[in-house]
Amino acid sequence: MDEFSLINTFFKSIGSTRRDVVLGIGDDAACLDVPAGYQLLISTDSLLADVHFCSNWDAYDIACKCVMVNVSDIAAMGGKPCWVSLALTLPSFDSVWLERFSKGLNDSLQRFNIALIGGDTTKGSLSITLTIHGLVPIGRSIQRKGAEAGDVIYVSGVLGAAALAVHYLNLSMDNQDRAVVLNLLQHPNPRVDLTTCLQAYASAAIDISDGLSADLNHICLASGVGACLFSDALPIHCLVKQYEPEKALDFVLSGGDDYELCFTVPKPSEAAFLQDLDQMNLQCYPIGVIESMPGMRLQTHLGDIIELTPRGYQHF
Ligand code: ADP
Ligand code: MG
């Protein structure tokens, strides 16, 4: 099968059909209608075999993960995901793999009403790069740089399960428990449900892809502030507590791959924020406070304050 038949067979008719796609796959570039009153958000994430996923994963799961991590970046900006393009590098033509990949891509794109608008297909070591485009009302994107001293730091969910899944890939774990954490690693749930709340209340936000401490540090550096986290308040996944109680704090602070959001809410807005969350049946966890002193600190359960060195996944 040549490159063009491959594109037509596996990628031409997948994802959501959107009326704002003037021209999708098949020309030199896609053409999209951007509605008045909105700004475009654009983000790219690559997933490489044996770095971000194991080569032996079902290609369905690889495609899902690729979409989820990209959608998470748009969610972290307070936007709505709309369109993706796919740069796919394959070591060989493998129709079974492509069939699964294309199905995973289709299902996950449809879940968020995203259209596949183009891409590029090449031969080489397996790598998947998605560029996602989203929309946000003008001036409403939530950036890393808006946090101020006194703001309350929140995370959107329990952390550490993805790190536990990676840690236990080669260790013995109850089969059902392994399936739970592996599912969280392969199918993170990007927090698009928080978009309206974040737009209304958050002063800064980031998604936790590298690890809470590393990602929160990005907010601190961009905002010119520091942070103090309360160790007792950090929400830890129950299986992390069960299997690795000693490593739990480490997994939560520097494990990464959880794709929850970390964001800050100015104290005066906190009550209204919590009320809105409650009305939407959502729960977020206050884990600390933004301080004017640069650097990151951790208040232990005994009340001691220790220096917190931001750590997370680093490629280089
Ligand atoms: P060009 O030579 O102009 O770069 P290509 O031959 O690479 O075009 O691609 C032909 C069309 O197919 C383009 O519209 C491109 O966006 C799309 N395309 C290529 N690869 C993929 C892919 N993996 N998924 C979706 N669309 C793709
Ligand atoms: Mg091309």
Coordinates of C-alpha atoms and ligand atoms in Angstrom, one line a residue:
M1 CA 0.0 0.0 0.0
D2 CA 1.4 3.4 -0.9
E3 CA 1.3 6.5 1.4
F4 CA -1.8 7.9 -0.2
S5 CA -3.9 4.8 0.0
L6 CA -2.7 4.4 3.6
I7 CA -4.0 7.9 4.4
N8 CA -7.2 7.3 2.6
T9 CA -7.8 4.0 4.2
F10 CA -6.9 4.7 7.8
F11 CA -7.2 8.5 8.3
K12 CA -9.4 10.2 5.8
S13 CA -12.8 9.6 7.4
I14 CA -12.1 9.5 11.2
G15 CA -12.7 11.9 14.0
S16 CA -15.7 14.3 14.2
T17 CA -17.2 16.0 11.2
R18 CA -17.2 19.7 12.0
R19 CA -18.9 22.5 10.0
D20 CA -16.0 24.8 10.7
V21 CA -13.6 22.6 8.6
V22 CA -13.7 24.3 5.2
L23 CA -11.0 22.0 3.9
G24 CA -9.7 18.9 5.7
I25 CA -7.4 16.1 4.6
G26 CA -6.4 16.1 0.9
D27 CA -5.0 19.5 0.1
D28 CA -1.7 21.2 0.8
A29 CA -3.1 22.7 4.0
A30 CA -6.4 22.5 6.0
C31 CA -8.6 25.6 6.0
L32 CA -10.7 26.3 9.1
D33 CA -13.3 28.9 10.1
V34 CA -12.2 30.6 13.3
P35 CA -15.3 32.2 14.9
A36 CA -15.3 35.9 15.7
G37 CA -14.6 36.7 19.4
Y38 CA -12.3 33.7 19.9
Q39 CA -8.5 33.2 19.9
L40 CA -6.8 30.1 18.6
L41 CA -4.8 27.9 21.0
I42 CA -2.2 25.6 19.4
S43 CA -0.2 22.9 21.1
T44 CA 2.0 20.0 20.0
D45 CA 2.9 16.8 21.8
S46 CA 5.0 13.9 20.6
L47 CA 4.7 10.3 21.9
L48 CA 7.7 8.1 21.2
A49 CA 7.9 4.4 21.4
D50 CA 9.6 3.2 24.7
V51 CA 9.7 6.8 26.0
H52 CA 6.1 7.6 26.4
F53 CA 4.6 4.2 25.8
C54 CA 5.8 0.6 25.4
S55 CA 5.9 -0.7 21.8
N56 CA 3.9 -3.7 22.8
W57 CA 0.8 -1.6 23.8
D58 CA -2.3 -2.0 21.8
A59 CA -2.1 0.7 19.1
Y60 CA -5.7 1.6 20.1
D61 CA -4.4 2.7 23.5
I62 CA -1.4 4.5 22.0
A63 CA -3.7 6.6 19.9
C64 CA -6.0 7.4 22.8
K65 CA -3.1 8.5 25.0
C66 CA -1.8 10.7 22.2
V67 CA -5.2 12.5 21.9
M68 CA -5.7 12.8 25.7
V69 CA -2.3 14.4 26.4
N70 CA -3.0 16.9 23.7
V71 CA -6.5 17.7 24.8
S72 CA -5.1 18.1 28.3
D73 CA -2.9 21.0 27.2
I74 CA -6.0 22.8 25.7
A75 CA -7.9 22.2 28.9
A76 CA -5.1 23.6 30.9
M77 CA -5.4 26.9 28.9
G78 CA -9.2 27.0 29.6
G79 CA -10.0 26.3 26.0
K80 CA -12.2 23.9 23.9
P81 CA -10.3 21.4 21.6
C82 CA -11.5 21.5 18.0
W83 CA -9.0 20.2 15.4
V84 CA -5.9 18.0 15.3
S85 CA -3.3 17.2 12.7
L86 CA -1.2 14.0 12.9
A87 CA 2.4 13.5 12.1
L88 CA 2.9 9.8 12.1
T89 CA 6.2 7.9 11.6
L90 CA 6.0 4.2 11.2
P91 CA 8.8 1.6 11.0
S92 CA 6.8 -0.5 8.5
F93 CA 3.3 -0.9 7.0
D94 CA 1.3 -3.0 9.4
S95 CA -2.4 -3.0 8.6
V96 CA -3.4 -4.6 11.9
W97 CA -1.6 -1.9 13.9
L98 CA -3.0 0.9 11.7
E99 CA -6.5 -0.5 12.1
R100 CA -6.3 -0.4 15.9
F101 CA -4.5 3.0 15.9
S102 CA -7.1 4.5 13.6
K103 CA -9.9 3.1 15.7
G104 CA -8.4 4.5 18.9
L105 CA -7.9 7.9 17.2
N106 CA -11.4 8.0 15.9
D107 CA -13.0 7.0 19.2
S108 CA -11.0 9.5 21.3
L109 CA -11.4 12.4 18.8
Q110 CA -15.2 11.8 18.6
R111 CA -15.4 11.8 22.4
F112 CA -14.3 15.5 22.3
N113 CA -15.9 16.5 19.0
I114 CA -12.5 17.0 17.4
A115 CA -11.8 16.8 13.6
L116 CA -8.7 15.3 12.1
I117 CA -7.7 17.9 9.6
G118 CA -4.4 16.7 8.1
G119 CA -1.0 15.4 8.9
D120 CA 2.1 13.8 7.5
T121 CA 3.1 10.1 7.1
T122 CA 6.7 9.0 7.1
K123 CA 8.8 5.9 7.7
G124 CA 11.2 5.6 10.6
S125 CA 11.1 4.7 14.3
L126 CA 7.6 4.7 15.7
S127 CA 6.6 8.2 16.8
I128 CA 3.3 10.0 16.9
T129 CA 3.0 13.8 17.0
L130 CA -0.3 15.5 17.3
T131 CA -0.8 19.2 16.9
I132 CA -4.1 20.3 18.5
H133 CA -6.0 23.5 17.9
G134 CA -8.5 24.9 20.3
L135 CA -10.6 27.9 20.8
V136 CA -10.9 30.3 23.8
P137 CA -12.9 33.5 24.1
I138 CA -10.6 36.5 23.5
G139 CA -8.5 37.3 26.5
R140 CA -9.8 34.4 28.6
S141 CA -6.9 31.9 28.2
I142 CA -5.5 30.8 31.5
Q143 CA -1.7 31.1 31.5
R144 CA 1.1 30.1 33.8
K145 CA 2.0 33.6 34.7
G146 CA -1.1 34.8 36.6
A147 CA -0.5 33.4 40.1
E148 CA -0.2 35.9 43.0
A149 CA 0.8 35.6 46.7
G150 CA -2.2 34.4 48.7
D151 CA -3.8 32.5 45.9
V152 CA -4.8 29.0 46.9
I153 CA -3.2 26.1 44.9
Y154 CA -5.6 23.4 43.7
V155 CA -5.2 20.0 41.9
S156 CA -8.1 18.6 40.0
G157 CA -7.8 14.9 41.1
V158 CA -5.9 12.2 42.9
L159 CA -2.3 11.8 41.8
G160 CA 0.4 9.1 41.6
A161 CA -1.4 6.2 39.8
A162 CA 0.4 6.7 36.5
A163 CA 3.8 6.6 38.2
L164 CA 2.7 3.5 40.1
A165 CA 1.7 1.9 36.8
V166 CA 5.2 2.6 35.3
H167 CA 6.9 1.5 38.5
Y168 CA 5.0 -1.8 38.5
L169 CA 5.3 -2.7 34.8
N170 CA 7.8 -5.3 35.8
L171 CA 6.8 -6.0 39.4
S172 CA 4.1 -8.2 40.8
M173 CA 0.8 -6.6 41.4
D174 CA -2.7 -7.9 41.8
N175 CA -4.1 -8.3 38.2
Q176 CA -7.2 -6.2 38.8
D177 CA -5.2 -3.4 40.5
R178 CA -2.7 -3.5 37.7
A179 CA -5.5 -3.1 35.2
V180 CA -6.8 0.0 37.1
V181 CA -3.5 1.8 37.1
L182 CA -2.5 0.8 33.6
N183 CA -5.8 2.1 32.4
L184 CA -5.1 5.5 34.1
L185 CA -1.6 5.6 32.4
Q186 CA -3.0 4.7 29.0
H187 CA -6.3 6.6 29.2
P188 CA -5.8 9.8 31.2
N189 CA -8.9 11.8 31.5
P190 CA -8.2 15.4 30.3
R191 CA -10.2 17.8 32.5
V192 CA -12.2 19.7 29.9
D193 CA -15.1 19.5 32.5
L194 CA -13.3 22.3 34.4
T195 CA -13.0 24.7 31.5
T196 CA -15.8 27.1 32.5
C197 CA -14.8 27.1 36.2
L198 CA -11.2 27.8 35.3
Q199 CA -12.1 30.6 33.0
A200 CA -14.2 32.2 35.7
Y201 CA -11.8 31.8 38.7
A202 CA -8.3 30.5 38.0
S203 CA -5.4 33.0 38.0
A204 CA -3.0 30.4 36.5
A205 CA -3.1 26.8 35.4
I206 CA -1.0 24.0 34.0
D207 CA -1.5 20.3 33.4
I208 CA 0.5 17.8 35.4
S209 CA 2.3 15.9 32.7
D210 CA 5.8 15.9 34.1
G211 CA 5.1 15.8 37.9
L212 CA 3.3 18.2 40.3
S213 CA 6.4 19.8 41.7
A214 CA 8.0 20.4 38.3
D215 CA 4.8 21.7 36.8
L216 CA 3.8 23.9 39.7
N217 CA 7.4 25.3 39.6
H218 CA 6.6 26.5 36.0
I219 CA 3.7 28.5 37.4
C220 CA 5.9 29.9 40.1
L221 CA 8.7 30.9 37.7
A222 CA 6.3 32.4 35.1
S223 CA 4.4 34.3 37.8
G224 CA 7.5 35.4 39.8
V225 CA 6.2 33.8 43.0
G226 CA 6.9 30.8 45.3
A227 CA 4.7 28.1 46.7
C228 CA 4.1 26.1 49.9
L229 CA 2.4 22.8 49.7
F230 CA 0.8 21.0 52.6
S231 CA 1.9 17.3 52.5
D232 CA -1.2 16.2 54.4
A233 CA -3.5 17.8 51.8
L234 CA -1.9 16.1 48.7
P235 CA -4.6 13.8 47.2
I236 CA -2.9 10.4 46.7
H237 CA -4.5 7.6 44.6
C238 CA -5.6 4.7 47.0
L239 CA -3.6 2.1 45.2
V240 CA -0.4 4.2 45.6
K241 CA -1.1 4.3 49.3
Q242 CA -1.7 0.6 49.3
Y243 CA 1.3 -0.6 47.2
E244 CA 4.0 2.1 47.8
P245 CA 3.2 4.1 51.0
E246 CA 6.9 5.0 51.3
K247 CA 7.1 6.3 47.8
A248 CA 3.6 7.9 47.7
L249 CA 4.8 11.4 48.2
D250 CA 7.5 11.0 45.6
F251 CA 5.1 9.6 43.1
V252 CA 2.7 12.4 43.7
L253 CA 5.3 15.2 43.6
S254 CA 7.4 14.0 40.8
G255 CA 5.8 11.0 39.1
G256 CA 4.0 12.7 36.2
D257 CA 1.7 11.4 33.5
D258 CA -1.4 12.1 35.7
Y259 CA -2.8 14.8 33.4
E260 CA -4.8 16.4 36.1
L261 CA -4.7 20.2 36.3
C262 CA -2.9 22.3 38.9
F263 CA -4.3 25.8 39.2
T264 CA -4.5 28.8 41.5
V265 CA -7.5 30.6 42.7
P266 CA -7.4 34.1 44.4
K267 CA -8.6 33.8 48.0
P268 CA -11.5 36.2 47.5
S269 CA -13.0 34.1 44.7
E270 CA -12.5 30.8 46.5
A271 CA -16.0 30.5 48.0
A272 CA -17.7 31.2 44.7
F273 CA -15.4 28.8 42.9
L274 CA -16.2 26.0 45.4
Q275 CA -19.9 26.6 45.0
D276 CA -19.7 26.4 41.2
L277 CA -17.7 23.2 41.5
D278 CA -20.2 21.7 43.8
Q279 CA -23.1 22.6 41.5
M280 CA -21.3 20.8 38.7
N281 CA -20.7 17.8 41.0
L282 CA -16.9 18.2 40.7
Q283 CA -14.3 18.0 43.3
C284 CA -10.8 19.7 43.4
Y285 CA -8.3 19.6 46.2
P286 CA -6.6 22.6 47.9
I287 CA -3.0 21.6 48.4
G288 CA -1.1 24.8 49.3
V289 CA -0.7 28.5 48.9
I290 CA 1.2 30.8 46.6
E291 CA 3.8 32.9 48.5
S292 CA 5.8 36.0 47.5
M293 CA 9.1 34.3 48.4
P294 CA 10.5 32.5 45.4
G295 CA 11.1 28.7 45.6
M296 CA 8.9 25.8 46.7
R297 CA 8.4 24.5 50.2
L298 CA 6.6 21.6 51.7
Q299 CA 4.9 21.7 55.1
T300 CA 5.1 18.3 56.6
H301 CA 2.4 16.7 58.7
L302 CA 4.4 17.7 61.8
G303 CA 4.3 21.4 60.8
D304 CA 7.9 21.6 59.7
I305 CA 8.6 23.5 56.5
I306 CA 11.2 22.0 54.2
E307 CA 12.7 23.1 50.9
L308 CA 11.0 21.3 48.0
T309 CA 13.2 20.7 45.0
P310 CA 11.0 20.6 41.9
R311 CA 11.5 17.3 40.1
G312 CA 9.8 15.6 37.2
Y313 CA 10.3 13.9 34.0
Q314 CA 13.1 15.4 31.9
H315 CA 14.2 14.2 28.4
F316 CA 17.7 15.7 28.5
Ligands
ADP1 P1 2.0 17.2 1.0 O1 2.9 16.4 0.1 O2 1.3 18.4 0.5 O3 2.7 17.5 2.3 P2 0.9 14.7 1.9 O4 1.1 13.9 0.8 O5 1.9 14.7 3.0 O6 0.8 16.2 1.4 O7 -0.5 14.5 2.5 C1 -1.6 14.5 1.7 C2 -2.8 14.9 2.6 O8 -3.0 14.0 3.6 C3 -2.6 16.2 3.3 O9 -3.9 16.9 3.3 C4 -2.2 15.9 4.6 O10 -2.6 16.8 5.6 C5 -2.9 14.5 4.8 N1 -2.2 13.6 5.7 C6 -1.0 13.0 5.5 N2 -0.7 12.1 6.5 C7 -1.8 12.1 7.3 C8 -2.1 11.4 8.5 N3 -1.3 10.6 9.1 N4 -3.3 11.7 9.1 C9 -4.1 12.6 8.6 N5 -3.9 13.3 7.5 C10 -2.7 13.0 6.8
MG2 MG 3.4 16.0 3.8

